Coordinates of C-alpha atoms (C1' of nucleotides) in Angstrom, one line a residue:
Chain B
X746 CA -2.7 3.0 20.8
X747 CA -0.9 1.5 17.6
X748 CA -0.9 -2.9 17.9
X749 CA 1.6 -3.6 15.2
X750 CA 3.4 -6.5 13.4
X751 CA 6.6 -7.3 13.7
X752 CA 9.4 -8.9 10.9
X753 CA 11.2 -9.6 13.3
X754 CA 9.6 -11.1 16.1
X755 CA 6.6 -12.6 13.1
X756 CA 3.7 -10.9 16.7
X757 CA 1.5 -8.0 16.2
X758 CA 3.2 -5.7 19.1
X759 CA 2.5 -2.4 20.4
X760 CA 4.9 0.3 18.7
X761 CA 5.7 2.1 22.0
X762 CA 9.0 4.8 22.0
X763 CA 12.7 3.4 23.2
X764 CA 12.8 6.5 25.2
X765 CA 9.3 7.3 26.7
X766 CA 9.6 10.2 26.6
X767 CA 10.9 10.8 23.4
X768 CA 9.9 10.8 19.5
X769 CA 9.6 7.9 17.8
X770 CA 11.9 7.2 15.1
X771 CA 11.4 5.8 12.1
X772 CA 13.5 5.1 8.8
X773 CA 12.3 4.2 5.8
X774 CA 13.7 2.2 2.6
X775 CA 12.6 5.4 -0.3
X776 CA 13.2 5.1 -3.9
X777 CA 16.1 5.1 -5.8
X778 CA 17.4 7.7 -8.4
X779 CA 17.0 6.4 -11.7
X780 CA 13.6 6.3 -13.3
X781 CA 10.8 7.1 -12.2
X782 CA 9.1 6.1 -8.8
X783 CA 5.7 3.3 -10.1
X784 CA 3.0 3.0 -8.1
X785 CA 3.6 -0.1 -6.7
X786 CA 6.6 1.6 -5.2
X787 CA 4.5 4.1 -4.2
X788 CA 1.9 0.9 -2.1
X789 CA 5.1 0.7 0.1
X790 CA 5.9 4.5 0.7
X791 CA 2.0 5.0 1.4
X792 CA 1.8 2.8 4.1
X793 CA 4.5 3.9 5.6
X794 CA 2.9 7.1 5.9
X795 CA 0.2 6.2 7.1
X796 CA 2.1 4.1 9.2
X797 CA 3.4 8.1 10.8
X798 CA 0.2 9.3 10.5
X799 CA -1.2 6.7 12.3
X800 CA 1.2 7.3 15.0
X801 CA 0.8 10.3 14.9
X802 CA -3.6 9.5 15.7
X803 CA -2.1 8.3 18.9
X804 CA 0.0 11.2 19.9
X805 CA 3.8 10.0 18.9
X806 CA 5.7 12.4 17.9
X807 CA 7.1 11.0 15.1
X808 CA 10.7 11.5 13.2
X809 CA 10.4 10.3 10.3
X810 CA 13.8 9.6 7.9
X811 CA 12.7 8.4 4.6
X812 CA 15.6 8.2 1.9
X813 CA 16.9 9.2 -2.0
X814 CA 19.4 6.6 -2.5
X815 CA 21.2 8.0 -5.4
X816 CA 24.4 6.5 -5.9
X817 CA 24.4 3.7 -9.1
X818 CA 24.1 0.3 -8.1
X819 CA 24.7 -2.3 -10.1
X820 CA 21.9 -4.1 -13.0
X821 CA 22.9 -7.9 -13.0
X822 CA 22.6 -10.7 -10.0
X823 CA 26.6 -11.0 -9.9
X824 CA 26.5 -7.1 -8.4
X825 CA 26.1 -7.1 -5.3
X826 CA 29.9 -7.8 -5.5
X827 CA 30.2 -5.6 -8.4
X828 CA 29.1 -7.3 -11.7
X829 CA 26.7 -6.0 -14.5
X830 CA 25.8 -2.4 -15.8
X831 CA 25.8 0.7 -13.7
X832 CA 22.3 2.0 -13.2
X833 CA 23.2 5.5 -13.5
X834 CA 24.1 4.7 -16.6
X835 CA 21.8 3.2 -17.9
X836 CA 20.0 6.1 -16.0
X837 CA 21.9 8.6 -18.5
X838 CA 21.2 6.6 -21.5
X839 CA 17.8 6.2 -21.1
X840 CA 17.2 10.0 -20.9
X841 CA 19.6 10.9 -23.7
X842 CA 16.7 8.3 -25.9
X843 CA 13.8 10.5 -24.1
X844 CA 15.9 13.8 -24.8
X845 CA 16.3 11.9 -29.0
X846 CA 12.8 10.8 -28.8
X847 CA 11.3 14.4 -27.5
X848 CA 9.1 12.2 -24.7
X849 CA 11.0 14.6 -21.9
X850 CA 8.3 16.3 -20.3
X851 CA 8.0 20.4 -21.7
X852 CA 11.5 23.1 -20.1
X853 CA 13.2 20.0 -18.5
X854 CA 16.8 20.7 -18.7
X855 CA 18.9 17.9 -17.7
X856 CA 22.4 16.6 -18.6
X857 CA 22.8 13.3 -18.9
X858 CA 26.7 12.9 -18.4
X859 CA 26.7 14.1 -15.4
X860 CA 25.4 11.8 -12.9
X861 CA 24.4 14.3 -10.4
X862 CA 22.0 16.3 -12.8
X863 CA 20.6 12.9 -13.9
X864 CA 19.9 12.0 -9.5
X865 CA 18.9 15.4 -8.9
X866 CA 16.2 15.2 -12.4
X867 CA 14.3 11.8 -10.7
X868 CA 14.6 12.8 -7.4
X869 CA 12.7 16.1 -7.6
X870 CA 10.3 14.4 -10.0
X871 CA 9.8 11.7 -7.1
X872 CA 8.9 14.7 -4.9
X873 CA 6.6 16.1 -6.8
X874 CA 4.3 13.2 -7.1
X875 CA 4.9 11.9 -3.3
X876 CA 3.6 15.3 -2.8
X877 CA 0.9 14.9 -4.6
X878 CA -0.4 11.8 -3.3
X879 CA 0.2 12.9 0.6
X880 CA 3.2 11.4 1.6
X881 CA 3.6 13.7 5.3
X882 CA 7.7 12.8 5.2
X883 CA 8.3 15.0 1.7
X884 CA 7.0 18.4 3.4
X885 CA 8.9 18.0 6.2
X886 CA 12.2 17.1 3.8
X887 CA 11.1 21.3 3.2
X888 CA 11.8 22.6 6.6
X889 CA 14.0 19.9 7.5
X890 CA 16.3 18.7 4.2
X891 CA 18.2 15.7 6.0
X892 CA 14.2 13.8 6.6
X893 CA 15.1 13.0 3.5
X894 CA 18.8 12.2 3.1
X895 CA 21.6 11.0 -0.2
X896 CA 23.9 9.0 0.4
X897 CA 26.0 10.6 -1.7
X898 CA 26.1 13.2 0.9
X899 CA 27.5 10.9 3.4
X900 CA 30.1 9.2 2.0
X901 CA 33.1 9.9 5.5
X902 CA 30.2 8.3 7.5
X903 CA 30.4 5.0 5.4
X904 CA 33.7 4.5 5.1
X905 CA 33.9 5.4 9.0
X906 CA 31.7 3.0 9.6
X907 CA 33.4 0.3 7.2
X908 CA 36.4 1.3 8.7
X909 CA 34.7 1.2 12.5
X910 CA 33.4 -2.5 10.9
X911 CA 37.5 -4.0 9.9
X912 CA 39.0 -2.6 13.1
X913 CA 37.0 -4.9 15.2
X914 CA 36.6 -8.0 12.2
X915 CA 33.5 -8.0 11.5
X916 CA 34.5 -6.9 7.9
X917 CA 38.1 -8.0 5.8
X918 CA 39.9 -7.2 2.7
X919 CA 38.9 -9.6 0.4
X920 CA 41.9 -10.7 -2.2
X921 CA 40.4 -8.4 -5.3
X922 CA 41.0 -5.3 -2.8
X923 CA 36.7 -5.3 -2.9
X924 CA 35.9 -5.0 1.8
X925 CA 33.2 -7.8 2.3
X926 CA 31.7 -7.6 5.3
X927 CA 32.1 -11.1 7.2
X928 CA 28.7 -13.0 8.4
X929 CA 30.1 -15.5 10.2
X930 CA 31.1 -13.1 12.8
X931 CA 27.3 -12.0 13.4
X932 CA 25.6 -15.3 14.8
X933 CA 22.5 -14.0 15.0
X934 CA 22.7 -13.5 10.8
X935 CA 19.3 -15.0 9.1
X936 CA 16.9 -13.9 12.2
X937 CA 14.9 -11.4 10.3
X938 CA 14.6 -13.9 7.4
X939 CA 14.6 -17.3 8.1
X940 CA 17.9 -17.3 5.4
X941 CA 20.6 -18.8 7.8
X942 CA 24.6 -19.2 6.8
X943 CA 23.7 -22.6 7.2
X944 CA 20.4 -23.1 4.4
X945 CA 22.4 -20.0 2.3
X946 CA 25.9 -22.3 2.6
X947 CA 23.6 -25.6 1.2
X948 CA 21.9 -24.0 -1.1
X949 CA 24.3 -21.5 -3.3
X950 CA 23.5 -22.8 -6.7
X951 CA 24.1 -20.7 -10.0
X952 CA 22.9 -17.5 -8.1
X953 CA 26.1 -16.6 -6.8
X954 CA 29.0 -15.5 -9.0
X955 CA 31.8 -18.3 -9.2
X956 CA 34.4 -15.9 -9.3
X957 CA 33.6 -13.6 -6.3
X958 CA 32.8 -16.6 -3.7
X959 CA 36.4 -17.8 -4.0
X960 CA 37.8 -15.1 -2.7
X961 CA 35.3 -14.5 0.3
X962 CA 34.7 -16.5 3.1
X963 CA 31.3 -17.0 2.8
X964 CA 29.0 -17.0 0.3
X965 CA 26.5 -14.3 2.2
X966 CA 29.4 -12.1 2.8
X967 CA 28.2 -9.1 1.2
X968 CA 30.1 -6.0 -0.5
X969 CA 30.8 -2.9 2.1
X970 CA 33.3 -0.5 -0.1
X971 CA 34.0 -1.6 -3.6
X972 CA 37.1 -0.3 -5.7
X973 CA 36.8 0.7 -8.9
X974 CA 38.2 3.7 -11.5
X975 CA 35.7 2.7 -13.9
X976 CA 32.1 3.5 -12.1
X977 CA 30.1 6.6 -12.4
X978 CA 30.2 8.2 -8.9
X979 CA 33.7 7.4 -6.5
X980 CA 34.7 8.7 -3.5
X981 CA 38.7 8.4 -2.6
X982 CA 38.2 5.7 0.3
X983 CA 41.5 4.0 2.3
X984 CA 40.6 0.7 0.2
X985 CA 40.7 2.7 -2.6
X986 CA 38.7 4.9 -4.9
X987 CA 35.6 3.4 -5.7
X988 CA 31.9 3.3 -4.7
X989 CA 29.9 1.9 -1.9
X990 CA 27.7 -1.3 -1.2
X991 CA 24.3 -0.8 -1.1
X992 CA 23.6 -1.8 2.1
X993 CA 26.0 0.0 4.1
X994 CA 24.2 3.1 2.8
X995 CA 21.1 3.0 4.6
X996 CA 22.3 1.8 8.6
X997 CA 25.4 4.8 7.9
X998 CA 22.0 7.2 7.5
X999 CA 19.9 5.7 10.1
X1000 CA 22.5 5.9 12.4
X1001 CA 24.2 8.9 11.9
X1002 CA 20.1 11.0 12.1
X1003 CA 18.2 9.1 14.2
X1004 CA 21.0 7.1 16.5
X1005 CA 22.2 3.8 17.3
X1006 CA 19.1 2.1 17.8
X1007 CA 15.4 3.2 16.1
X1008 CA 12.0 2.2 16.9
X1009 CA 10.6 1.1 13.1
X1010 CA 12.2 0.4 9.9
X1011 CA 10.5 0.3 6.9
X1012 CA 10.0 -0.9 3.4
X1013 CA 9.2 -3.1 0.7
X1014 CA 8.3 -7.6 0.8
X1015 CA 11.8 -7.5 -0.9
X1016 CA 13.7 -5.6 1.3
X1017 CA 13.3 -8.1 4.1
X1018 CA 16.4 -10.1 1.9
X1019 CA 19.4 -9.0 2.1
X1020 CA 18.3 -5.6 3.0
X1021 CA 17.5 -5.7 6.1
X1022 CA 19.0 -8.3 7.3
X1023 CA 22.7 -7.2 5.9
X1024 CA 21.1 -3.2 7.3
X1025 CA 20.9 -6.0 10.7
X1026 CA 24.6 -7.4 10.8
X1027 CA 26.4 -3.8 10.1
X1028 CA 24.6 -2.2 12.4
X1029 CA 25.0 -3.8 15.3
X1030 CA 28.6 -5.2 15.1
X1031 CA 29.1 -1.8 14.4
X1032 CA 27.1 0.0 17.5
X1033 CA 27.5 -3.6 20.1
X1034 CA 23.7 -3.2 21.0
X1035 CA 21.6 -6.6 20.6
X1036 CA 19.4 -4.6 18.5
X1037 CA 19.2 -2.8 15.5
X1038 CA 15.3 -1.7 14.6
X1039 CA 13.0 -2.9 17.1
X1040 CA 10.2 -2.7 14.9
X1041 CA 10.7 -3.7 11.0
X1042 CA 7.6 -3.3 9.1
X1043 CA 7.3 -4.4 5.1
X1044 CA 5.1 -4.1 2.7
X1045 CA 3.3 -7.0 0.5
X1046 CA 3.8 -6.2 -3.0
X1047 CA 0.9 -4.5 -5.6
X1048 CA -0.5 -6.8 -8.3
X1049 CA -1.9 -5.7 -11.4
X1050 CA -5.3 -6.9 -11.9
X1051 CA -5.0 -9.4 -11.3
X1052 CA -1.3 -10.3 -12.4
X1053 CA 2.5 -8.9 -11.6
X1054 CA 3.5 -5.7 -12.8
X1055 CA 4.7 -6.1 -16.4
X1056 CA 7.2 -4.1 -17.8
X1057 CA 6.2 -5.9 -21.0
X1058 CA 2.3 -5.1 -20.5
X1059 CA 2.6 -1.5 -19.8
X1060 CA 1.4 -2.5 -16.4
X1061 CA 4.1 -0.6 -14.5
X1062 CA 2.3 3.0 -13.3
X1063 CA 3.8 5.5 -12.4
X1064 CA 1.8 8.0 -11.1
X1065 CA 1.1 10.5 -14.1
X1066 CA -0.3 7.7 -16.4
X1067 CA -3.1 7.2 -14.0
X1068 CA -3.9 10.7 -14.4
X1069 CA -3.8 11.2 -17.7
X1070 CA -6.3 8.5 -18.0
X1071 CA -8.0 11.1 -15.7
X1072 CA -7.7 9.5 -12.2
X1073 CA -6.7 12.1 -9.1
X1074 CA -4.0 11.7 -6.7
X1075 CA -7.1 11.0 -4.0
X1076 CA -8.0 8.5 -5.7
X1077 CA -4.5 6.6 -6.6
X1078 CA -3.5 6.4 -2.6
X1079 CA -6.8 5.5 -1.9
X1080 CA -6.6 2.8 -4.3
X1081 CA -2.8 2.0 -3.8
X1082 CA -4.1 2.3 0.5
X1083 CA -6.5 0.5 1.3
X1084 CA -6.0 -3.1 1.4
X1085 CA -3.8 -4.6 4.2
X1086 CA 0.2 -3.9 4.2
X1087 CA 0.4 -7.4 5.5
X1088 CA -1.5 -8.6 1.6
X1089 CA -1.2 -8.0 -1.4
X1090 CA -2.5 -5.7 -2.9
X1091 CA -4.4 -5.6 -6.7
X1092 CA -5.3 -2.6 -8.8
X1093 CA -7.4 -2.2 -10.7
X1094 CA -9.4 0.8 -12.4
X1095 CA -12.6 0.2 -11.9
X1096 CA -11.4 0.0 -7.6
X1097 CA -9.3 3.3 -8.8
X1098 CA -13.5 4.3 -9.8
X1099 CA -14.5 3.4 -6.7
X1100 CA -12.2 5.3 -4.7
X1101 CA -12.4 8.1 -6.0
X1102 CA -16.8 8.0 -5.4
X1103 CA -15.9 7.0 -1.6
X1104 CA -14.1 10.8 -1.5
X1105 CA -16.4 11.8 -3.7
X1106 CA -18.5 11.2 -0.9
X1107 CA -16.5 12.0 2.0
X1108 CA -15.8 15.5 0.6
X1109 CA -19.3 16.3 0.1
X1110 CA -19.4 14.8 4.1
X1111 CA -17.3 17.7 5.1
X1112 CA -18.7 20.1 3.5
X1113 CA -22.3 19.7 4.7
X1114 CA -20.4 19.7 8.0
X1115 CA -18.5 22.7 7.6
X1116 CA -21.7 24.5 6.3
X1117 CA -23.4 23.7 9.1
X1118 CA -20.3 23.2 11.7
X1119 CA -21.9 26.1 14.4
X1120 CA -25.7 24.5 14.3
X1121 CA -26.2 22.5 17.5
X1122 CA -27.6 19.1 17.1
X1123 CA -28.2 15.7 19.6
X1124 CA -24.6 14.7 20.4
X1125 CA -22.7 12.5 20.0
X1126 CA -23.0 12.9 16.4
X1127 CA -22.5 10.3 14.0
X1128 CA -19.1 11.3 12.7
X1129 CA -17.8 11.0 16.6
X1130 CA -19.6 8.5 17.7
X1131 CA -17.1 6.7 15.0
X1132 CA -14.6 8.3 16.0
X1133 CA -13.8 4.8 18.6
X1134 CA -14.2 2.3 16.1
X1135 CA -11.6 4.4 13.3
X1136 CA -9.3 4.6 16.2
X1137 CA -9.1 0.8 17.4
X1138 CA -9.3 0.2 13.6
X1139 CA -6.8 1.9 13.2
X1140 CA -4.9 0.8 15.9
X1141 CA -5.8 -3.1 15.2
X1142 CA -2.5 -3.3 12.6
X1143 CA -3.2 -1.0 10.9
X1144 CA -6.8 -2.1 9.4
X1145 CA -7.8 0.3 7.2
X1146 CA -10.8 -1.5 5.6
X1147 CA -12.3 -0.6 9.5
X1148 CA -11.7 2.3 9.5
X1149 CA -13.4 3.1 6.4
X1150 CA -15.3 1.0 7.2
X1151 CA -16.3 3.3 10.6
X1152 CA -16.2 6.4 8.5
X1153 CA -18.6 5.2 5.9
X1154 CA -20.7 4.2 8.7
X1155 CA -21.3 7.5 10.1
X1156 CA -22.1 8.4 6.7
X1157 CA -25.1 7.1 6.8
X1158 CA -26.1 9.3 9.9
X1159 CA -25.5 12.8 8.1
X1160 CA -28.5 14.3 5.8
X1161 CA -26.3 15.1 3.5
X1162 CA -28.3 15.5 1.1
X1163 CA -30.8 18.4 2.9
X1164 CA -30.5 21.6 2.7
X1165 CA -30.6 21.8 6.4
X1166 CA -30.2 19.8 9.7
X1167 CA -32.4 18.7 11.2
X1168 CA -33.7 20.5 14.5
X1169 CA -32.7 19.7 17.9
X1170 CA -35.4 18.9 19.4
X1171 CA -36.2 21.1 22.4
X1172 CA -34.3 20.9 25.3
X1173 CA -31.5 18.3 23.6
X1174 CA -29.2 21.1 22.3
X1175 CA -26.7 22.1 23.7
X1176 CA -25.1 18.7 23.4
X1177 CA -22.5 19.6 20.1
X1178 CA -22.5 20.7 17.1
X1179 CA -22.1 19.6 14.0
X1180 CA -18.6 21.3 13.8
X1181 CA -17.4 18.7 16.3
X1182 CA -18.5 16.1 14.2
X1183 CA -16.2 18.6 11.5
X1184 CA -13.7 17.7 14.0
X1185 CA -14.1 13.8 14.1
X1186 CA -13.8 14.1 10.3
X1187 CA -10.2 16.2 10.4
X1188 CA -8.6 13.4 13.1
X1189 CA -9.4 10.6 10.9
X1190 CA -8.9 12.2 7.0
X1191 CA -5.4 13.2 9.1
X1192 CA -5.0 9.1 9.5
X1193 CA -6.2 8.5 5.4
X1194 CA -5.1 11.7 4.0
X1195 CA -7.1 12.4 1.6
X1196 CA -9.6 15.1 1.4
X1197 CA -6.4 18.0 1.4
X1198 CA -5.5 16.6 -2.0
X1199 CA -7.1 16.7 -5.1
X1200 CA -9.2 15.5 -6.2
X1201 CA -10.5 16.8 -9.0
X1202 CA -8.9 15.5 -12.3
X1203 CA -6.0 17.5 -13.4
X1204 CA -5.5 16.4 -17.1
X1205 CA -7.2 16.3 -20.2
X1206 CA -9.1 12.9 -20.3
X1207 CA -9.7 11.7 -24.7
X1208 CA -8.0 14.4 -26.2
X1209 CA -11.4 16.9 -25.4
X1210 CA -10.4 21.0 -23.9
X1211 CA -13.2 22.5 -21.8
X1212 CA -13.7 25.3 -25.2
X1213 CA -14.6 22.3 -27.4
X1214 CA -16.6 20.6 -24.1
X1215 CA -18.7 23.2 -23.5
X1216 CA -19.6 24.1 -26.9
X1217 CA -21.4 20.4 -27.2
X1218 CA -22.8 21.4 -24.2
X1219 CA -24.1 24.9 -25.2
X1220 CA -25.9 22.8 -28.4
X1221 CA -27.1 19.6 -26.6
X1222 CA -29.1 22.6 -24.0
X1223 CA -30.4 24.1 -26.9
X1224 CA -31.4 20.6 -28.5
X1225 CA -32.9 20.0 -25.1
X1226 CA -34.8 23.0 -25.2
X1227 CA -35.9 22.3 -28.6
X1228 CA -37.1 18.8 -27.1
X1229 CA -35.5 17.5 -29.6
X1230 CA -33.9 14.5 -27.3
X1231 CA -32.0 12.4 -30.1
X1232 CA -29.8 15.1 -30.9
X1233 CA -29.3 15.8 -27.1
X1234 CA -28.5 12.0 -26.4
X1235 CA -26.5 12.1 -29.6
X1236 CA -24.2 14.6 -28.5
X1237 CA -23.6 13.0 -24.4
X1238 CA -23.3 9.3 -26.1
X1239 CA -20.5 11.6 -27.7
X1240 CA -19.3 13.2 -24.5
X1241 CA -19.4 9.9 -22.7
X1242 CA -16.9 8.0 -25.4
X1243 CA -14.2 10.9 -25.4
X1244 CA -14.7 10.1 -21.3
X1245 CA -16.3 13.5 -19.8
X1246 CA -19.6 12.4 -17.8
X1247 CA -22.0 14.9 -17.6
X1248 CA -24.8 16.2 -15.0
X1249 CA -28.2 18.0 -15.0
X1250 CA -28.1 19.4 -11.9
X1251 CA -30.7 22.5 -10.9
X1252 CA -28.1 24.5 -11.5
X1253 CA -27.5 23.1 -15.3
X1254 CA -25.2 21.2 -16.8
X1255 CA -21.5 20.1 -15.3
X1256 CA -19.4 17.4 -16.4
X1257 CA -15.9 15.9 -15.0
X1258 CA -13.7 13.3 -17.0
X1259 CA -13.9 9.4 -15.9
X1260 CA -11.9 7.3 -14.7
X1261 CA -10.1 4.7 -16.6
Chain U
rG923 C1' 14.3 -27.4 -3.0
rG924 C1' 14.4 -23.5 1.6
rC925 C1' 12.5 -19.1 4.6
rC926 C1' 8.0 -15.7 4.7
rG927 C1' 3.7 -14.0 2.9
rU928 C1' -1.7 -15.0 1.2
rG929 C1' -6.6 -17.6 -0.8
rU930 C1' -14.1 -14.7 1.9
rA931 C1' -19.4 -12.4 -2.6
rC932 C1' -19.2 -11.1 -9.6
rC933 C1' -15.2 -7.1 -8.3
rC934 C1' -11.8 -4.5 -4.1
rA935 C1' -12.0 -5.7 1.0
rA936 C1' -13.5 -6.5 6.6
rG937 C1' -13.4 -10.6 10.1
rU938 C1' -7.6 -12.1 16.1
rG939 C1' -12.7 -19.1 18.7
rG940 C1' -19.6 -17.9 21.2
rC941 C1' -21.5 -10.7 20.6
rU942 C1' -21.2 -13.2 13.0
rU943 C1' -27.1 -17.3 10.6
rA944 C1' -19.6 -13.1 7.8
rA945 C1' -18.5 -5.3 8.1
rG946 C1' -17.6 -1.0 4.5
rG947 C1' -17.3 0.4 -0.6
rG948 C1' -18.1 -0.7 -6.2
rG949 C1' -21.2 -3.8 -9.2
rA950 C1' -26.2 -6.1 -10.7
rC951 C1' -31.2 -6.4 -9.5
rG952 C1' -35.9 -3.4 -7.8
rG953 C1' -37.8 1.9 -5.8
rA954 C1' -37.5 7.6 -5.6
rU955 C1' -36.0 11.1 -8.9
rU956 C1' -35.1 11.6 -14.8
rG957 C1' -38.2 13.5 -21.6
rC958 C1' -34.5 8.7 -21.2
rA959 C1' -29.6 9.2 -19.5
rA960 C1' -26.2 10.1 -15.2
rA961 C1' -25.5 12.2 -10.0
rU962 C1' -28.4 11.5 -5.8
rC963 C1' -31.5 8.6 -2.0
rC964 C1' -33.7 3.9 -0.7
rG965 C1' -33.9 -1.4 -0.5
rU966 C1' -32.0 -6.2 -2.3
rU967 C1' -27.6 -9.1 -3.3
rA968 C1' -22.1 -15.6 0.4
rU969 C1' -26.5 -20.9 5.8
rC970 C1' -21.2 -19.8 4.1
rC971 C1' -15.2 -18.4 4.4
rG972 C1' -9.3 -22.7 -1.3
rC973 C1' -9.9 -28.6 -0.3
rG974 C1' -9.3 -33.0 2.9
rG975 C1' -8.4 -33.9 7.6
rG976 C1' -8.8 -32.8 13.3
rU977 C1' -8.9 -30.0 18.5
rU978 C1' -13.4 -27.6 20.8
rC979 C1' -19.7 -27.9 24.0
rG980 C1' -19.0 -24.1 19.9
rA981 C1' -14.1 -22.1 14.0
rA982 C1' -13.9 -18.4 8.9
rU983 C1' -10.5 -18.5 12.8
rC984 C1' -6.6 -22.8 15.8
rC985 C1' -3.0 -27.4 14.4
rC986 C1' -1.8 -31.1 10.0
rG987 C1' -1.5 -32.1 4.5
rC988 C1' -2.6 -30.5 0.1
rC989 C1' -3.6 -27.3 -3.5
rG990 C1' -3.0 -22.1 -5.6
rC991 C1' -1.3 -16.8 -6.2
rG992 C1' 2.7 -13.4 -4.5
rG993 C1' 8.0 -12.8 -2.4
rC994 C1' 13.1 -14.0 -0.8
rC995 C1' 17.1 -17.5 -1.2
rU996 C1' 22.7 -11.6 -3.1
rC997 C1' 19.0 -6.2 -9.6
rC998 C1' 14.2 -4.7 -7.0
rA999 C1' 8.9 -1.2 -3.3

RNA sequence: GGCCGUGUACCCAAGUGGCUUAAGGGGACGGAUUGCAAAUCCGUUAUCCGCGGGUUCGAAUCCCGCCGCGGCCUCCA
């Protein structure tokens, strides 16, 4: 049983499907595909993935949908009403520059004049990264493409959605030709964010474009359709050639794919207002129901080394940046996931190393259990016994740190350094095998999702290739054989400086790349 | 200014009124191991939970005030 904090009620509530026998429906506000997703974006998607895996851990079937926003939206503050620059155009310029400077990956061909090609390019990059980090919904989408819908495939549905809102007097065409949602027609506006119509009215200062404010009935009214013959992506509509508003996409796709009332809706904390507030308004006016998503799940922001993510400070890391520094996808996943989703997380390179070490230890445990899976032991074994604490922690509003502690506690009970497991005392055999513990570990990992990810560094660190490293190691072995330890240590120091850590074992020397 | 979240050791981070004289991981320190290291294993490492009041037999946990950090208040995960 999962108890989960609900941003709408601001309390922790049990999660159960609306339709008791049916699956849970879960919609996640996914990435925009004008740029590569950074690790802050991924923290939010990973927490949605963790939630989904936890629901499955507790025996629910989950239909998880995560969109990829490919309609070019606007860059400026006033842009909710249609101003600013088209983000897809910005992306095009950026791509053209990357092409010119040769910073585009080898073999990539993108027609920067085609917005759909740009969207495809960044969508592919996203899918790649998301798979490396183990987002289940992305694997689902291989079989069911509709699990990762793109708004450009839902334009007719959006138009029908908007038309119905107009027909029911929840939307209107203003003097500027733009279709706006009439927030005053929805008394519950502000329930999610606390930004009620009164507070918005009184707080209207500076940030709203005076000209568009004049044509709207209320400053909080937001755009549903904007006629614009200049916009890069545009479609015919009853209100002229143009493009849909930002919020209408998610409402339309969620209702189309999951039904008029869904169980869980997730996103980053910045989505609470205006995006999710507006989604609720539109959707409930469309369906006439008193609920759209029953449970709202919001992940707080990620900080980098104690500070805000910043482009100018170069801390808007993308997965590739971390891999290039020797991190493994598994460690990145764990580092981004192990801070509770309702706290600001602090990403550090030290933390990344911590995560890496923890996973390496789990991998050794897994290998040991697999080796001795058929061996009987006095049961229940350590991992089996920890499953209760693990389940209680993760079921308690996704207490990942507590769940990890349960797993680490089990680790102490397994002699992973021993060649052979301790023999079961006479007469006590038959209560289980180490394979049962392996199965329990599998259940835990189905939630954490790190053991089956790539856990070896995948990119060269420090610019030294394998042949060079091997050559150094041979030289060092020779020096050691001659008892010339000064020379051997000099080689070791050189490798460490290049980001290579060496390990002298019984079977010779092995090496790994270090993180950071 | 309004709304929302948050503040625990050197760092990351659990703790949801008594089982807590505060989990887990990292680091540091000591020991085993090692030519010396690294890795690994064992042990030690907060009488105290941003600050000040209050409620209670009892508070890190509840309430009030203050301070700090983060988000939103029509770009944003």
